[in-house]
Short mmCIF file of C-alpha atoms in Angstrom, two decimals:
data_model
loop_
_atom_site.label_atom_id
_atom_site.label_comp_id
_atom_site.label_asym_id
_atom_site.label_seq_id
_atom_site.Cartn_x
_atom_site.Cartn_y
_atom_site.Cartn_z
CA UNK T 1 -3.19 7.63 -0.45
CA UNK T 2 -2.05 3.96 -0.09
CA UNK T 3 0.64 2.89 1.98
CA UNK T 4 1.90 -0.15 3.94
CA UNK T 5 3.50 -0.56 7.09
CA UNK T 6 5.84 -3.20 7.98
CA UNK T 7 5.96 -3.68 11.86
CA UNK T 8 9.42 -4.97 12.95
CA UNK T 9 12.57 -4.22 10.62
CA UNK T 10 14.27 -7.57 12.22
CA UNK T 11 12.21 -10.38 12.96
CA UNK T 12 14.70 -13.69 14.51
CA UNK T 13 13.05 -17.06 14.92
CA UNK T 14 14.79 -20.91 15.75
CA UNK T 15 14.84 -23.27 12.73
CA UNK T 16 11.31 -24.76 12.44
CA UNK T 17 9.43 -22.19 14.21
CA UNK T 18 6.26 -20.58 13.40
CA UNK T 19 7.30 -17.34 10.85
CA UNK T 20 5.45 -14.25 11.61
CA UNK T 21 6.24 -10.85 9.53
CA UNK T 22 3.45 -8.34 10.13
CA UNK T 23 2.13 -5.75 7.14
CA UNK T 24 -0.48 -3.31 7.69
CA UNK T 25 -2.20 -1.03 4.79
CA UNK T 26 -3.76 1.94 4.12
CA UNK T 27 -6.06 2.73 1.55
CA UNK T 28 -9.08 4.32 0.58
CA UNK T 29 -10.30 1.75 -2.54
CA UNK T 30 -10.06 -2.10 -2.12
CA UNK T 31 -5.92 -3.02 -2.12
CA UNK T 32 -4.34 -5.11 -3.89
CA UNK T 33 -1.48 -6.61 -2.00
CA UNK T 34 1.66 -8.03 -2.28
CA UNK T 35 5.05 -10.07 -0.65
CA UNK T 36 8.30 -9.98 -2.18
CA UNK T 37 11.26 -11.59 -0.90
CA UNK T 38 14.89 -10.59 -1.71
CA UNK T 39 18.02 -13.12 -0.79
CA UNK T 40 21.10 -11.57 -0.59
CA UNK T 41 22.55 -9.65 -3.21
CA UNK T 42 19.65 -10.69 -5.45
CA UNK T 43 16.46 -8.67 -7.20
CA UNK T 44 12.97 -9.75 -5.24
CA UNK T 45 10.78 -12.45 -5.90
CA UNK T 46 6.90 -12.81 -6.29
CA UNK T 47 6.14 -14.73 -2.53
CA UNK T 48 2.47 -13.97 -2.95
CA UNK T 49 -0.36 -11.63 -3.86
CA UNK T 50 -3.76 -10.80 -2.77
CA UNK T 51 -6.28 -9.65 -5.77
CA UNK T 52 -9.57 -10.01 -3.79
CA UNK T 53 -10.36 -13.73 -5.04
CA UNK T 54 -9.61 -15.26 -1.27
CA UNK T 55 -8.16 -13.80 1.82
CA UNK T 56 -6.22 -16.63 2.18
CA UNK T 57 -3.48 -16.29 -0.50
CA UNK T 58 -0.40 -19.28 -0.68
CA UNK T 59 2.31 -18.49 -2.21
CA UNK T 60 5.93 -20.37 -2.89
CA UNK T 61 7.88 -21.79 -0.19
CA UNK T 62 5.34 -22.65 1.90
CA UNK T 63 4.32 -19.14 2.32
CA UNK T 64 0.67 -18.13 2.74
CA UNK T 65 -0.84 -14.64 3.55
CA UNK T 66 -4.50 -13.74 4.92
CA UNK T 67 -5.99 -10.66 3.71
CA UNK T 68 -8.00 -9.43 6.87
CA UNK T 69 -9.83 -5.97 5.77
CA UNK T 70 -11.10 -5.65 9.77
CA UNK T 71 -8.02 -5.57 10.97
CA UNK T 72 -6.48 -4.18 7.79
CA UNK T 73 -3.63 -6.23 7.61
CA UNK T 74 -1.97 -8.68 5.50
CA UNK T 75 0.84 -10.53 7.10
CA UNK T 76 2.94 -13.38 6.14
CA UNK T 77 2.96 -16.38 7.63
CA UNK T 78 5.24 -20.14 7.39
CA UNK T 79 4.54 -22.62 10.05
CA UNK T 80 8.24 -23.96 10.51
CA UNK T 81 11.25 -21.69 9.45
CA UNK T 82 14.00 -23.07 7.43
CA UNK T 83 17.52 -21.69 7.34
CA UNK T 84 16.96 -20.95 3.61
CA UNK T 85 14.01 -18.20 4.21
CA UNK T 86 17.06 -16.02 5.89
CA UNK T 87 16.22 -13.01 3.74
CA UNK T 88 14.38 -9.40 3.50
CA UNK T 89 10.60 -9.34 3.07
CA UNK T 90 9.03 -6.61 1.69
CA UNK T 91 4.83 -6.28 1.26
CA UNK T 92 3.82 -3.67 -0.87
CA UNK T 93 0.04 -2.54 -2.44
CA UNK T 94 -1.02 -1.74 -5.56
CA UNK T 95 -1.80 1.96 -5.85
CA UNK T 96 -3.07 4.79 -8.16
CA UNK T 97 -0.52 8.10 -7.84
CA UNK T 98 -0.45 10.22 -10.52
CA UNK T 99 -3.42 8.52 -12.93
CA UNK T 100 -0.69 5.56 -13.37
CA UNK T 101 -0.62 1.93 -11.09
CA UNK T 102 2.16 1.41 -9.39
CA UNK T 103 3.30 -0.11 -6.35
CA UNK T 104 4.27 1.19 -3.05
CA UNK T 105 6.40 -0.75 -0.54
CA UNK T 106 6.65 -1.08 2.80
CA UNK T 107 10.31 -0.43 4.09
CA UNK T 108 11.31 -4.05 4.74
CA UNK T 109 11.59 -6.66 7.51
CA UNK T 110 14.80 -8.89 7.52
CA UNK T 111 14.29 -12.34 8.95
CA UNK T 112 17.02 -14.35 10.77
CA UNK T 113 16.95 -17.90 11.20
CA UNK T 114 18.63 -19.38 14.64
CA UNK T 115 19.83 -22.99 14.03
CA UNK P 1 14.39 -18.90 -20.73
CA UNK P 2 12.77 -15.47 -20.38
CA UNK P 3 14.59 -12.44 -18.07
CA UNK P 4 15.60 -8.99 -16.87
CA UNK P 5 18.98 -8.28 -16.55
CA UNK P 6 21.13 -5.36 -15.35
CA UNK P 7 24.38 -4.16 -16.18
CA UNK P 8 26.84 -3.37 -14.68
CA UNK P 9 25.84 -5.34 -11.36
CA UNK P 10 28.79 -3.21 -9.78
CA UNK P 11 30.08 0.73 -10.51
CA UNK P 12 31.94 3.34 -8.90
CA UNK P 13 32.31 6.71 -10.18
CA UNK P 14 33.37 9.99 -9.30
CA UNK P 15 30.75 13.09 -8.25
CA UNK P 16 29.61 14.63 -11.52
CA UNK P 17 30.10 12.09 -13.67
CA UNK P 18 27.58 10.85 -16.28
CA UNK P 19 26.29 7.78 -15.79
CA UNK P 20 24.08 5.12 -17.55
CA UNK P 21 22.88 2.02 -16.27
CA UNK P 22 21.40 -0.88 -18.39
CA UNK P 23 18.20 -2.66 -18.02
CA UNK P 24 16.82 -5.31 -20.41
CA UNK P 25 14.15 -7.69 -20.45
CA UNK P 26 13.12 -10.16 -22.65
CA UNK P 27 9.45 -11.16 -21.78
CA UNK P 28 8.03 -8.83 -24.06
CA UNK P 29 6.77 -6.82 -20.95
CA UNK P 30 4.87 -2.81 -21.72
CA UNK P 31 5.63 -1.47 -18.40
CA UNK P 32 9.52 -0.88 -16.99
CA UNK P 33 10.48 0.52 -13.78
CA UNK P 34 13.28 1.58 -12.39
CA UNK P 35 13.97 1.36 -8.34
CA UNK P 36 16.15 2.64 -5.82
CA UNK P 37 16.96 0.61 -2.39
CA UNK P 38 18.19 2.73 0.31
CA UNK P 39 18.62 1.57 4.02
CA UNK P 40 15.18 2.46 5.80
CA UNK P 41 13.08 3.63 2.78
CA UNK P 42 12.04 0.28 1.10
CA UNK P 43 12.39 0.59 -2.52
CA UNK P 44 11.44 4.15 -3.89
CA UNK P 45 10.19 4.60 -7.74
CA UNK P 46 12.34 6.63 -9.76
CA UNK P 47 10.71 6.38 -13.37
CA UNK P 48 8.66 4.31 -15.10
CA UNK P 49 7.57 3.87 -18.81
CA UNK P 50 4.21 2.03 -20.21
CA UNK P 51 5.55 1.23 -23.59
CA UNK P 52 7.94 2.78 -26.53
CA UNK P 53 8.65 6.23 -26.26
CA UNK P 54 6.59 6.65 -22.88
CA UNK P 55 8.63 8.00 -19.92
CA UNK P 56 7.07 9.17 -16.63
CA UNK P 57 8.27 10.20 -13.10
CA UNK P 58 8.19 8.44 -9.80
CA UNK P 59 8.62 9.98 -6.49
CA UNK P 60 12.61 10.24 -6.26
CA UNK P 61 13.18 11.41 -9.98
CA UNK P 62 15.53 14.78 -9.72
CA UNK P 63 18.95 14.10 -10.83
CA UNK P 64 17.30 10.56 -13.46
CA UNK P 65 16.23 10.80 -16.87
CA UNK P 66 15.27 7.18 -19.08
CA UNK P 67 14.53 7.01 -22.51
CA UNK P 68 12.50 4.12 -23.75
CA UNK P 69 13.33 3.24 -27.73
CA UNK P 70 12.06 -0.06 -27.34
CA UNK P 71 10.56 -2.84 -25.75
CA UNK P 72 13.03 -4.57 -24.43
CA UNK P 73 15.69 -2.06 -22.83
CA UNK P 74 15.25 0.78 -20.02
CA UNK P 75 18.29 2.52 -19.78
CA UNK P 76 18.33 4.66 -16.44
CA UNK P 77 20.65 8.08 -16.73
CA UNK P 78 22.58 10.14 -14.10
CA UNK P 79 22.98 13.06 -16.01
CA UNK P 80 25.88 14.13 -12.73
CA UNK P 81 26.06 11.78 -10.13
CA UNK P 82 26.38 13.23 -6.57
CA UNK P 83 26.97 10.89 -3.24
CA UNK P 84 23.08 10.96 -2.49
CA UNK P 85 22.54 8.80 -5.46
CA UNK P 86 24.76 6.17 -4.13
CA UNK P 87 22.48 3.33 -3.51
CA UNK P 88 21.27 -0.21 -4.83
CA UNK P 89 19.23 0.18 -8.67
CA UNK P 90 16.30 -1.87 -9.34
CA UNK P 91 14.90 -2.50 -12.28
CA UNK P 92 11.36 -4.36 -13.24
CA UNK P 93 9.06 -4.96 -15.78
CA UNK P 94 4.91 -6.02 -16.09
CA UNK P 95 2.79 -7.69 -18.56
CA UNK P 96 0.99 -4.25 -18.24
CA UNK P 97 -2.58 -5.69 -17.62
CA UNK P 98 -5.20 -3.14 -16.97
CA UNK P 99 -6.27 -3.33 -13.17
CA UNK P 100 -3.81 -3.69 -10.26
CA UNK P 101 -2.69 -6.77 -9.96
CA UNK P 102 0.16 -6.95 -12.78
CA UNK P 103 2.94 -8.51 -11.19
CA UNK P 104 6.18 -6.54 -11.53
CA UNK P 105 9.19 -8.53 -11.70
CA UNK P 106 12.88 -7.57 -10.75
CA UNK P 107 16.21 -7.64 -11.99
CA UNK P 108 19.21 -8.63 -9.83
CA UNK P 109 19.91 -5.02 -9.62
CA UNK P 110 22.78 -2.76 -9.95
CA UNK P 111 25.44 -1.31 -6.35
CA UNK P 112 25.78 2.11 -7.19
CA UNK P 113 28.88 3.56 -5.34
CA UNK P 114 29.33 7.86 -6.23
CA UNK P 115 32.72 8.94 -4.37
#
């Protein structure tokens, strides 16, 4: 069965600091991965997604994402951290449960910005 | 523009009460999901539907029922709410493209509160 771990539920870095938020998967068939982001009191929002066409995936906000299948991870990287990317980061894959696609997510990591 | 709204974005109710919430979407989308957000688990499928008249359960379904009459709306049911259902509702909808990388997206969700 696919599943995806999120290492860290709090992650805190400064204002312009490298962002690190760390997503490990499991699965038996190639993944197909993905980052949401939710701001407060808000639905998420599409960051990125991996669909096996480059392990290096960008997404918005200066967001990018490297698929490593050695390692099997897939975490989310920004290289300086603005107040605005306070929020709660979720990476979830793409899996088949039940005959049906759907997608299973990880259980979270909120990220603090420190002026 | 095109969307997915929820309504009502805030409810409190009493244990063993019906209740209904509203999802629409206006993208034309096959696929509707609905969510729930609980402190620890991530976001845990409840029921989804691939088109008109096509309802299926997700992993957290007891106590839920949808109905899907059209396109465009997912109504999700408490047939008698108890205090465990008192959580955060998502709901999302997909093009519906075969493989797995359809891209879900959310609505702004609905604060459940069951006293």
């Amino acid at each position: 069965a696919q599943s995806v771990t999120q290492l860290g539920s709090h992650v805190s870095v400064s204002e312009g600091a490298l962002v690190l938020l760390r997503c490990n998967y499991s699965s038996s068939v190639p993944p197909y991965l993905f980052w949401y982001v939710q701001y407060p009191n808000q639905g998420l929002q599409l960051l990125l997604k991996y669909t096996s066409a480059a392990t290096l995936v960008k997404g918005i906000n200066g967001f990018e994402a490297e698929f490593k299948k050695s390692e099997t991870s897939f975490h989310l990287t920004k290289p300086s951290a603005h107040m605005s990317d306070a929020a709660e980061y979720f990476c979830a894959v793409s899996a088949l449960i039940q005959g049906a696609q759907k997608l299973v997510f990880g259980q979270g990591t909120r990220l603090t910005i420190n002026p | 523009d095109a969307e997915i709204t929820q309504s009502p974005r805030h409810k409190i109710t009493e244990t063993g009460r019906q209740v209904t919430l509203a999802c629409h979407q206006t993208w034309n989308h096959n696929n509707m999901f609905w969510y729930r957000q609980d402190l620890g688990h991530g976001l845990r499928l409840i029921h989804y539907s691939y088109g008109v008249h096509d309802t299926n359960k997700g992993e957290v379904s007891d106590g839920y029922s949808v109905s899907r009459s059209n396109t465009e709306d997912l109504p999700l049911t408490l047939e008698s709410a108890a205090s465990s259902q008192t959580s955060v509702y998502f709901c999302a909808s997909s093009r519906g493209l075969a493989g797995s990388t359809d891209t879900q997206y959310f609505g702004p969700g609905t604060r459940l509160t069951v006293l």
